[in-house]
mmCIF file of C-alpha atoms in Angstrom:
data_model
loop_
_atom_site.group_PDB
_atom_site.id
_atom_site.type_symbol
_atom_site.label_atom_id
_atom_site.label_comp_id
_atom_site.label_asym_id
_atom_site.label_seq_id
_atom_site.Cartn_x
_atom_site.Cartn_y
_atom_site.Cartn_z
ATOM 1 C CA MET A 1466 -75.645 -130.213 36.210
ATOM 2 C CA LYS A 1467 -78.946 -128.165 35.358
ATOM 3 C CA THR A 1468 -80.790 -124.940 36.080
ATOM 4 C CA ASP A 1469 -83.626 -126.181 37.954
ATOM 5 C CA GLU A 1470 -84.358 -124.549 41.125
ATOM 6 C CA LEU A 1471 -83.996 -126.126 44.340
ATOM 7 C CA THR A 1472 -85.208 -126.669 47.782
ATOM 8 C CA GLU A 1473 -83.700 -124.764 50.890
ATOM 9 C CA LYS A 1474 -81.960 -128.069 51.950
ATOM 10 C CA GLU A 1475 -80.629 -128.665 48.731
ATOM 11 C CA SER A 1476 -79.375 -125.001 48.399
ATOM 12 C CA ILE A 1477 -77.152 -125.336 51.825
ATOM 13 C CA GLU A 1478 -75.981 -128.729 50.764
ATOM 14 C CA LEU A 1479 -75.107 -127.439 46.996
ATOM 15 C CA ILE A 1480 -73.022 -124.654 48.932
ATOM 16 C CA SER A 1481 -70.958 -126.851 51.053
ATOM 17 C CA ARG A 1482 -70.337 -129.623 48.481
ATOM 18 C CA MET A 1483 -68.948 -126.871 45.905
ATOM 19 C CA ILE A 1484 -66.873 -125.363 48.522
ATOM 20 C CA GLU A 1485 -65.781 -128.898 49.478
ATOM 21 C CA LYS A 1486 -64.813 -129.081 45.982
ATOM 22 C CA THR A 1487 -62.194 -126.067 45.884
ATOM 23 C CA ARG A 1488 -60.801 -127.118 49.067
ATOM 24 C CA ASN A 1489 -59.281 -129.858 47.194
ATOM 25 C CA GLU A 1490 -57.505 -127.092 44.969
ATOM 26 C CA MET A 1491 -56.189 -125.467 47.770
ATOM 27 C CA ASN A 1492 -53.724 -128.369 48.501
ATOM 28 C CA GLY A 1493 -52.785 -128.717 44.373
ATOM 29 C CA ASP A 1494 -49.244 -126.786 44.604
ATOM 30 C CA ASP A 1495 -46.293 -129.506 43.679
ATOM 31 C CA PHE A 1496 -43.667 -127.536 45.320
ATOM 32 C CA ASN A 1497 -41.704 -128.039 41.741
ATOM 33 C CA SER A 1498 -40.409 -124.382 42.025
ATOM 34 C CA PHE A 1499 -38.598 -125.122 45.328
ATOM 35 C CA LEU A 1500 -37.574 -128.002 44.172
ATOM 36 C CA ALA A 1501 -36.223 -126.148 40.973
ATOM 37 C CA TYR A 1502 -35.059 -123.250 42.917
ATOM 38 C CA GLY A 1503 -33.283 -125.928 45.599
ATOM 39 C CA TYR A 1504 -31.636 -127.879 43.553
ATOM 40 C CA ALA A 1505 -30.302 -125.389 41.435
ATOM 41 C CA ALA A 1506 -28.492 -123.612 43.937
ATOM 42 C CA VAL A 1507 -26.840 -126.679 45.362
ATOM 43 C CA ALA A 1508 -25.803 -127.641 41.933
ATOM 44 C CA ILE A 1509 -24.321 -124.289 41.019
ATOM 45 C CA SER A 1510 -22.632 -123.970 44.698
ATOM 46 C CA ILE A 1511 -21.045 -127.238 44.548
ATOM 47 C CA ALA A 1512 -20.034 -126.776 40.872
ATOM 48 C CA VAL A 1513 -18.484 -123.508 41.622
ATOM 49 C CA TRP A 1514 -16.602 -124.699 44.917
ATOM 50 C CA LEU A 1515 -15.267 -127.714 42.941
ATOM 51 C CA LEU A 1516 -13.953 -125.435 40.245
ATOM 52 C CA THR A 1517 -12.564 -122.818 42.632
ATOM 53 C CA HIS A 1518 -11.103 -125.319 44.482
ATOM 54 C CA PHE A 1519 -9.305 -127.287 42.009
ATOM 55 C CA THR A 1520 -8.216 -124.337 39.646
ATOM 56 C CA GLY A 1521 -7.638 -121.712 42.309
ATOM 57 C CA ASN A 1522 -9.694 -118.769 40.621
ATOM 58 C CA ASP A 1523 -11.843 -117.072 42.076
ATOM 59 C CA MET A 1524 -13.775 -115.903 38.767
ATOM 60 C CA TRP A 1525 -15.747 -119.450 38.790
ATOM 61 C CA CYS A 1526 -18.016 -117.389 41.415
ATOM 62 C CA PHE A 1527 -19.809 -115.562 38.415
ATOM 63 C CA GLY A 1528 -21.557 -118.683 37.772
ATOM 64 C CA TRP A 1529 -23.436 -117.841 40.106
ATOM 65 C CA PHE A 1530 -25.384 -116.465 37.700
ATOM 66 C CA ALA A 1531 -26.516 -119.481 36.441
ATOM 67 C CA MET A 1532 -29.361 -119.093 39.404
ATOM 68 C CA PHE A 1533 -31.357 -117.019 36.809
ATOM 69 C CA ILE A 1534 -31.787 -120.055 34.086
ATOM 70 C CA PRO A 1535 -34.718 -121.558 36.452
ATOM 71 C CA TYR A 1536 -36.462 -118.011 36.606
ATOM 72 C CA LEU A 1537 -36.205 -118.198 32.663
ATOM 73 C CA LEU A 1538 -36.880 -121.602 32.234
ATOM 74 C CA SER A 1539 -40.047 -120.847 34.119
ATOM 75 C CA PHE A 1540 -41.597 -118.660 31.189
ATOM 76 C CA PHE A 1541 -41.527 -122.011 29.189
ATOM 77 C CA LYS A 1542 -43.725 -123.851 31.628
ATOM 78 C CA LYS A 1543 -47.380 -124.475 30.333
ATOM 79 C CA GLY A 1544 -49.799 -121.652 30.821
ATOM 80 C CA LYS A 1545 -51.716 -120.133 33.315
ATOM 81 C CA PRO A 1546 -53.600 -122.527 35.837
ATOM 82 C CA GLU A 1547 -57.094 -123.446 35.759
ATOM 83 C CA VAL A 1548 -58.005 -122.004 39.147
ATOM 84 C CA VAL A 1549 -56.257 -119.297 41.292
ATOM 85 C CA THR A 1550 -56.499 -119.427 45.041
ATOM 86 C CA TYR A 1551 -56.231 -116.464 47.473
ATOM 87 C CA MET A 1552 -53.330 -118.620 48.892
ATOM 88 C CA ASP A 1553 -51.905 -118.807 45.338
ATOM 89 C CA ARG A 1554 -52.150 -115.604 44.943
ATOM 90 C CA MET A 1555 -50.400 -114.387 48.113
ATOM 91 C CA MET A 1556 -47.805 -116.716 47.962
ATOM 92 C CA ASP A 1557 -47.174 -115.327 44.461
ATOM 93 C CA SER A 1558 -46.984 -112.042 45.521
ATOM 94 C CA VAL A 1559 -44.168 -112.821 48.517
ATOM 95 C CA TRP A 1560 -42.167 -114.738 45.974
ATOM 96 C CA LYS A 1561 -42.429 -111.585 43.848
ATOM 97 C CA VAL A 1562 -41.596 -109.192 46.597
ATOM 98 C CA ILE A 1563 -38.316 -111.331 47.256
ATOM 99 C CA GLY A 1564 -37.556 -111.165 43.574
ATOM 100 C CA SER A 1565 -37.812 -107.466 44.038
ATOM 101 C CA MET A 1566 -34.955 -107.494 46.534
ATOM 102 C CA PHE A 1567 -32.593 -109.786 44.763
ATOM 103 C CA GLY A 1568 -32.739 -107.305 41.806
ATOM 104 C CA ILE A 1569 -32.421 -104.529 44.210
ATOM 105 C CA SER A 1570 -29.962 -105.785 45.864
ATOM 106 C CA LEU A 1571 -28.064 -107.040 42.460
ATOM 107 C CA LEU A 1572 -28.586 -103.302 41.281
ATOM 108 C CA ILE A 1573 -27.074 -101.449 44.119
ATOM 109 C CA ILE A 1574 -24.155 -103.344 44.637
ATOM 110 C CA VAL A 1575 -23.339 -102.658 40.793
ATOM 111 C CA VAL A 1576 -23.802 -98.904 41.213
ATOM 112 C CA ALA A 1577 -21.956 -99.066 44.234
ATOM 113 C CA GLY A 1578 -19.168 -100.862 43.083
ATOM 114 C CA ALA A 1579 -18.902 -98.520 39.942
ATOM 115 C CA ILE A 1580 -18.907 -95.813 41.932
ATOM 116 C CA SER A 1581 -15.938 -96.982 44.303
ATOM 117 C CA GLY A 1582 -14.423 -98.822 41.462
ATOM 118 C CA ILE A 1583 -14.949 -102.795 42.757
ATOM 119 C CA ILE A 1584 -17.751 -104.387 42.277
ATOM 120 C CA ASP A 1585 -18.173 -106.978 45.144
ATOM 121 C CA PHE A 1586 -20.954 -109.702 44.530
ATOM 122 C CA SER A 1587 -20.011 -112.147 47.765
ATOM 123 C CA MET A 1588 -22.868 -110.007 49.930
ATOM 124 C CA MET A 1589 -25.462 -111.225 47.492
ATOM 125 C CA MET A 1590 -24.479 -115.178 49.052
ATOM 126 C CA PRO A 1591 -25.755 -114.272 52.966
ATOM 127 C CA LEU A 1592 -28.478 -111.636 51.723
ATOM 128 C CA SER A 1593 -29.565 -114.688 49.231
ATOM 129 C CA ILE A 1594 -29.799 -117.151 52.000
ATOM 130 C CA ILE A 1595 -31.908 -114.572 53.738
ATOM 131 C CA TYR A 1596 -34.157 -113.366 51.165
ATOM 132 C CA ALA A 1597 -35.019 -116.794 50.207
ATOM 133 C CA GLY A 1598 -35.488 -118.040 53.381
ATOM 134 C CA ILE A 1599 -37.504 -115.136 54.518
ATOM 135 C CA GLY A 1600 -39.813 -116.092 51.194
ATOM 136 C CA THR A 1601 -39.918 -119.727 52.501
ATOM 137 C CA SER A 1602 -40.814 -119.316 55.811
ATOM 138 C CA ILE A 1603 -43.891 -116.806 54.981
ATOM 139 C CA THR A 1604 -44.525 -119.652 52.649
ATOM 140 C CA GLY A 1605 -44.894 -122.056 55.203
ATOM 141 C CA LEU A 1606 -47.010 -119.777 57.418
ATOM 142 C CA ILE A 1607 -49.656 -119.380 54.760
ATOM 143 C CA ILE A 1608 -49.346 -123.161 53.770
ATOM 144 C CA ASN A 1609 -49.280 -123.871 57.680
ATOM 145 C CA GLU A 1610 -46.722 -126.146 56.871
ATOM 146 C CA LYS A 1611 -44.094 -126.057 60.189
ATOM 147 C CA TRP A 1612 -40.779 -127.677 57.818
ATOM 148 C CA PHE A 1613 -41.188 -124.538 55.342
ATOM 149 C CA VAL A 1614 -41.428 -122.412 58.678
ATOM 150 C CA TRP A 1615 -38.793 -123.474 60.859
ATOM 151 C CA THR A 1616 -35.636 -124.870 58.446
ATOM 152 C CA PRO A 1617 -35.013 -121.329 57.205
ATOM 153 C CA LEU A 1618 -32.955 -120.804 60.360
ATOM 154 C CA ALA A 1619 -30.559 -122.865 59.704
ATOM 155 C CA GLY A 1620 -29.888 -120.800 56.493
ATOM 156 C CA LEU A 1621 -30.095 -117.766 58.660
ATOM 157 C CA ALA A 1622 -27.198 -119.257 60.853
ATOM 158 C CA ALA A 1623 -25.095 -119.778 57.984
ATOM 159 C CA ALA A 1624 -25.800 -116.268 56.514
ATOM 160 C CA ILE A 1625 -25.042 -114.603 59.795
ATOM 161 C CA TRP A 1626 -21.606 -116.685 59.875
ATOM 162 C CA MET A 1627 -20.695 -114.983 56.313
ATOM 163 C CA LEU A 1628 -21.517 -111.628 57.155
ATOM 164 C CA THR A 1629 -19.772 -111.748 60.706
ATOM 165 C CA CYS A 1630 -16.740 -112.993 58.721
ATOM 166 C CA GLY A 1631 -17.202 -109.876 56.162
ATOM 167 C CA TRP A 1632 -17.219 -107.716 59.291
ATOM 168 C CA THR A 1633 -14.395 -109.014 61.080
ATOM 169 C CA GLY A 1634 -12.073 -108.404 58.355
ATOM 170 C CA GLY A 1635 -12.346 -111.752 56.278
ATOM 171 C CA SER A 1636 -13.610 -112.065 53.054
ATOM 172 C CA TYR A 1637 -15.282 -114.160 50.517
ATOM 173 C CA ASP A 1638 -14.460 -117.993 51.085
ATOM 174 C CA ASN A 1639 -14.926 -120.770 48.644
ATOM 175 C CA SER A 1640 -16.344 -122.534 51.789
ATOM 176 C CA TRP A 1641 -19.278 -119.857 51.637
ATOM 177 C CA ASN A 1642 -20.401 -122.056 48.671
ATOM 178 C CA LEU A 1643 -20.650 -125.396 50.525
ATOM 179 C CA LEU A 1644 -22.530 -123.571 53.430
ATOM 180 C CA PHE A 1645 -24.713 -122.150 50.745
ATOM 181 C CA ALA A 1646 -25.364 -125.322 49.253
ATOM 182 C CA ALA A 1647 -26.379 -126.864 52.774
ATOM 183 C CA SER A 1648 -28.422 -123.751 53.726
ATOM 184 C CA PHE A 1649 -30.863 -124.649 50.403
ATOM 185 C CA LEU A 1650 -30.601 -128.421 50.803
ATOM 186 C CA ILE A 1651 -32.322 -128.083 54.448
ATOM 187 C CA TYR A 1652 -34.441 -125.489 53.956
ATOM 188 C CA MET A 1653 -35.931 -125.471 50.428
ATOM 189 C CA VAL A 1654 -35.047 -129.037 49.105
ATOM 190 C CA LEU A 1655 -36.161 -131.128 52.015
ATOM 191 C CA PRO A 1656 -39.230 -129.600 52.986
ATOM 192 C CA ALA A 1657 -40.491 -129.567 49.511
ATOM 193 C CA HIS A 1658 -39.885 -133.504 49.778
ATOM 194 C CA ILE A 1659 -41.292 -133.929 52.657
ATOM 195 C CA VAL A 1660 -44.654 -131.833 51.994
ATOM 196 C CA ARG A 1661 -45.086 -133.618 48.723
ATOM 197 C CA HIS A 1662 -44.713 -136.972 50.259
ATOM 198 C CA LYS A 1663 -47.203 -135.848 52.822
ATOM 199 C CA ILE A 1664 -49.669 -134.742 50.231
ATOM 200 C CA SER A 1665 -49.248 -137.897 48.207
ATOM 201 C CA ARG A 1666 -49.873 -139.751 51.205
ATOM 202 C CA SER A 1667 -53.115 -138.097 51.939
ATOM 203 C CA MET B 1179 -90.546 -113.666 55.216
ATOM 204 C CA LYS B 1180 -87.525 -112.412 52.421
ATOM 205 C CA GLU B 1181 -87.918 -113.866 49.122
ATOM 206 C CA LEU B 1182 -84.422 -116.019 48.175
ATOM 207 C CA ASP B 1183 -82.678 -114.076 45.293
ATOM 208 C CA PRO B 1184 -84.314 -115.539 42.095
ATOM 209 C CA LEU B 1185 -80.521 -115.201 40.380
ATOM 210 C CA LEU B 1186 -79.029 -117.679 42.798
ATOM 211 C CA HIS B 1187 -81.490 -119.970 43.682
ATOM 212 C CA SER B 1188 -80.828 -122.126 40.365
ATOM 213 C CA GLN B 1189 -78.650 -125.088 40.846
ATOM 214 C CA LEU B 1190 -76.026 -124.300 37.875
ATOM 215 C CA ARG B 1191 -75.951 -120.337 38.841
ATOM 216 C CA LEU B 1192 -75.642 -121.093 42.670
ATOM 217 C CA ALA B 1193 -72.856 -123.725 42.237
ATOM 218 C CA ILE B 1194 -70.787 -121.343 40.105
ATOM 219 C CA VAL B 1195 -71.073 -118.373 42.808
ATOM 220 C CA SER B 1196 -70.041 -121.212 45.507
ATOM 221 C CA LEU B 1197 -66.808 -122.562 43.523
ATOM 222 C CA LEU B 1198 -65.907 -118.761 42.988
ATOM 223 C CA LEU B 1199 -66.416 -117.898 46.610
ATOM 224 C CA THR B 1200 -63.126 -119.497 47.751
ATOM 225 C CA VAL B 1201 -61.139 -118.852 44.897
ATOM 226 C CA GLU B 1202 -59.693 -115.579 43.678
ATOM 227 C CA GLU B 1203 -60.563 -116.759 39.687
ATOM 228 C CA ALA B 1204 -61.230 -119.537 38.053
ATOM 229 C CA ASP B 1205 -61.653 -120.483 34.003
ATOM 230 C CA PHE B 1206 -64.102 -121.698 32.426
ATOM 231 C CA VAL B 1207 -62.750 -125.408 32.021
ATOM 232 C CA TRP B 1208 -62.225 -125.685 35.323
ATOM 233 C CA LEU B 1209 -65.914 -124.242 36.531
ATOM 234 C CA LYS B 1210 -66.945 -126.667 33.729
ATOM 235 C CA GLU B 1211 -65.290 -129.516 35.337
ATOM 236 C CA LYS B 1212 -66.438 -129.031 39.085
ATOM 237 C CA THR B 1213 -70.038 -128.192 38.169
ATOM 238 C CA GLU B 1214 -70.251 -130.901 35.256
ATOM 239 C CA ALA B 1215 -72.614 -128.456 33.224
ATOM 240 C CA THR B 1216 -72.301 -128.344 29.413
ATOM 241 C CA SER B 1217 -70.357 -125.475 27.897
ATOM 242 C CA GLY B 1218 -73.483 -123.881 26.283
ATOM 243 C CA ASN B 1219 -75.400 -123.928 29.478
ATOM 244 C CA LEU B 1220 -72.592 -122.907 31.733
ATOM 245 C CA SER B 1221 -71.836 -120.094 29.400
ATOM 246 C CA VAL B 1222 -75.478 -118.831 29.105
ATOM 247 C CA GLN B 1223 -75.708 -118.953 33.058
ATOM 248 C CA LEU B 1224 -72.058 -117.015 33.292
ATOM 249 C CA ASP B 1225 -73.465 -114.351 31.124
ATOM 250 C CA LYS B 1226 -76.652 -114.098 33.534
ATOM 251 C CA LEU B 1227 -74.362 -113.529 36.747
ATOM 252 C CA SER B 1228 -72.320 -110.994 34.514
ATOM 253 C CA GLU B 1229 -75.092 -109.123 33.479
ATOM 254 C CA ALA B 1230 -76.479 -108.776 37.165
ATOM 255 C CA GLY B 1231 -72.802 -107.826 37.967
ATOM 256 C CA TYR B 1232 -72.354 -110.884 40.493
ATOM 257 C CA ILE B 1233 -69.099 -112.042 38.391
ATOM 258 C CA SER B 1234 -66.824 -110.328 36.310
ATOM 259 C CA VAL B 1235 -65.738 -112.565 33.372
ATOM 260 C CA ARG B 1236 -62.322 -111.695 31.596
ATOM 261 C CA LYS B 1237 -61.839 -113.006 28.116
ATOM 262 C CA GLU B 1238 -58.301 -113.046 26.508
ATOM 263 C CA ILE B 1239 -56.237 -115.110 23.994
ATOM 264 C CA VAL B 1240 -53.489 -117.163 25.771
ATOM 265 C CA GLY B 1241 -51.052 -118.638 23.314
ATOM 266 C CA LYS B 1242 -53.379 -119.253 20.580
ATOM 267 C CA LYS B 1243 -56.419 -120.471 22.574
ATOM 268 C CA PRO B 1244 -59.368 -118.516 23.952
ATOM 269 C CA ARG B 1245 -59.612 -118.174 28.038
ATOM 270 C CA THR B 1246 -62.303 -117.068 30.060
ATOM 271 C CA THR B 1247 -61.756 -116.724 33.363
ATOM 272 C CA CYS B 1248 -64.311 -115.774 35.973
ATOM 273 C CA SER B 1249 -63.827 -114.008 39.545
ATOM 274 C CA LEU B 1250 -66.609 -113.344 42.174
ATOM 275 C CA THR B 1251 -67.413 -109.682 42.499
ATOM 276 C CA PRO B 1252 -68.240 -107.673 45.822
ATOM 277 C CA LYS B 1253 -71.886 -107.308 44.734
ATOM 278 C CA GLY B 1254 -71.892 -111.319 44.267
ATOM 279 C CA ARG B 1255 -70.353 -111.898 47.385
ATOM 280 C CA ASP B 1256 -72.806 -109.880 49.265
ATOM 281 C CA ALA B 1257 -75.686 -111.430 47.284
ATOM 282 C CA LEU B 1258 -74.571 -114.753 48.489
ATOM 283 C CA ASN B 1259 -74.022 -114.234 51.803
ATOM 284 C CA GLU B 1260 -77.520 -112.612 51.687
ATOM 285 C CA TYR B 1261 -78.638 -115.936 50.134
ATOM 286 C CA VAL B 1262 -77.533 -118.021 52.709
ATOM 287 C CA ARG B 1263 -78.706 -115.249 55.752
ATOM 288 C CA THR B 1264 -82.149 -115.490 54.090
ATOM 289 C CA LEU B 1265 -81.745 -119.878 53.797
ATOM 290 C CA LYS B 1266 -80.843 -119.756 57.398
ATOM 291 C CA GLU B 1267 -84.332 -117.952 57.979
ATOM 292 C CA TYR B 1268 -86.335 -120.387 56.126
ATOM 293 C CA LEU B 1269 -84.380 -123.341 57.911
ATOM 294 C CA HIS B 1270 -84.638 -122.176 61.328
ATOM 295 C CA ILE B 1271 -80.749 -122.527 61.624
#
C-alpha cells in the first residue's frame, strides 16, 4: 500500500475494506483459557473426590489450591497479542473482576476463620461455581453466544444445592466435588468446544 | 464544498486510521500485515498521524524485542468521522 491520494469512491471502499479486515480479528479467540480452567477444574475435582473417597481423609480438599496452576501457567504463554479489540478488552476486564471476587472471598474466609478459629474453605466451592458462571454468562453476552450465556444456570443449580445444604445444617460433602466437576464440564468445557467447532467450520 | 482532510486523504494513512477505528490497539506488525506496506513507509506515516494527534504510539520492550503499539485518539476518531461526512457530501450519499 502506498501513500497515493485517492478518489472519493476509492476512499469509501478502502475504509470498508479495512473495517472488514478487523472484523476477522474479532472472531480470533480460541477459548483456550476456558478449556484450561474447565479441564483443570474437572480433573482436580475428580482427583479430590477419588482421593477423599478411598482414603477417607478430607484434607485432600486442599488439592483445590491446584486451581492456581492454570493461572500461573498463563504468565508463561507467548507475548502480547498483535491486536486488542474492544471485545478482548471487555472480556479481560470482566475476568479481572471475577478474579478479584475469588481473591476477596478467599481473603475474607481466611480472616474470618482466623478470628473464629476455624478456617473453612468449603464455601469457596459454591461461590466459585457462581463467580465463574457469572463470568461465563457475561462472556457469552459479549460474544453473542447462547451456549456460554445459558449453560451456567446448571452450575447455579449445583451451587444453590450446596449452599442450601450448608444452611440447613449439612456440611461439605465429598459429592460436592462431582457436582463441581459436572458444573464446569457443562458451562466451560462443553460450550468452549462447541464454539471452537463453530469457528473452525466457519 | 468542504475540503477533505489532506492528512487522511492518502491511501496508507486512511487505511491505518480505518484499521484502528474498530480495535482498541494494534501493534506495528499487525498494521504492516493488514496494510501490506513496507516497514519504512508505515513508520513514516505513523509518525505523521502521531504528530497530528490522530493516533497515539507507545513504544516498549516486550521480552527482548521492541514493540510499537498504536491506538486511535479521540481527535483521530473525530477527524475520520468528519472525513467520512465530507466524502458523503461529495458522493451525494
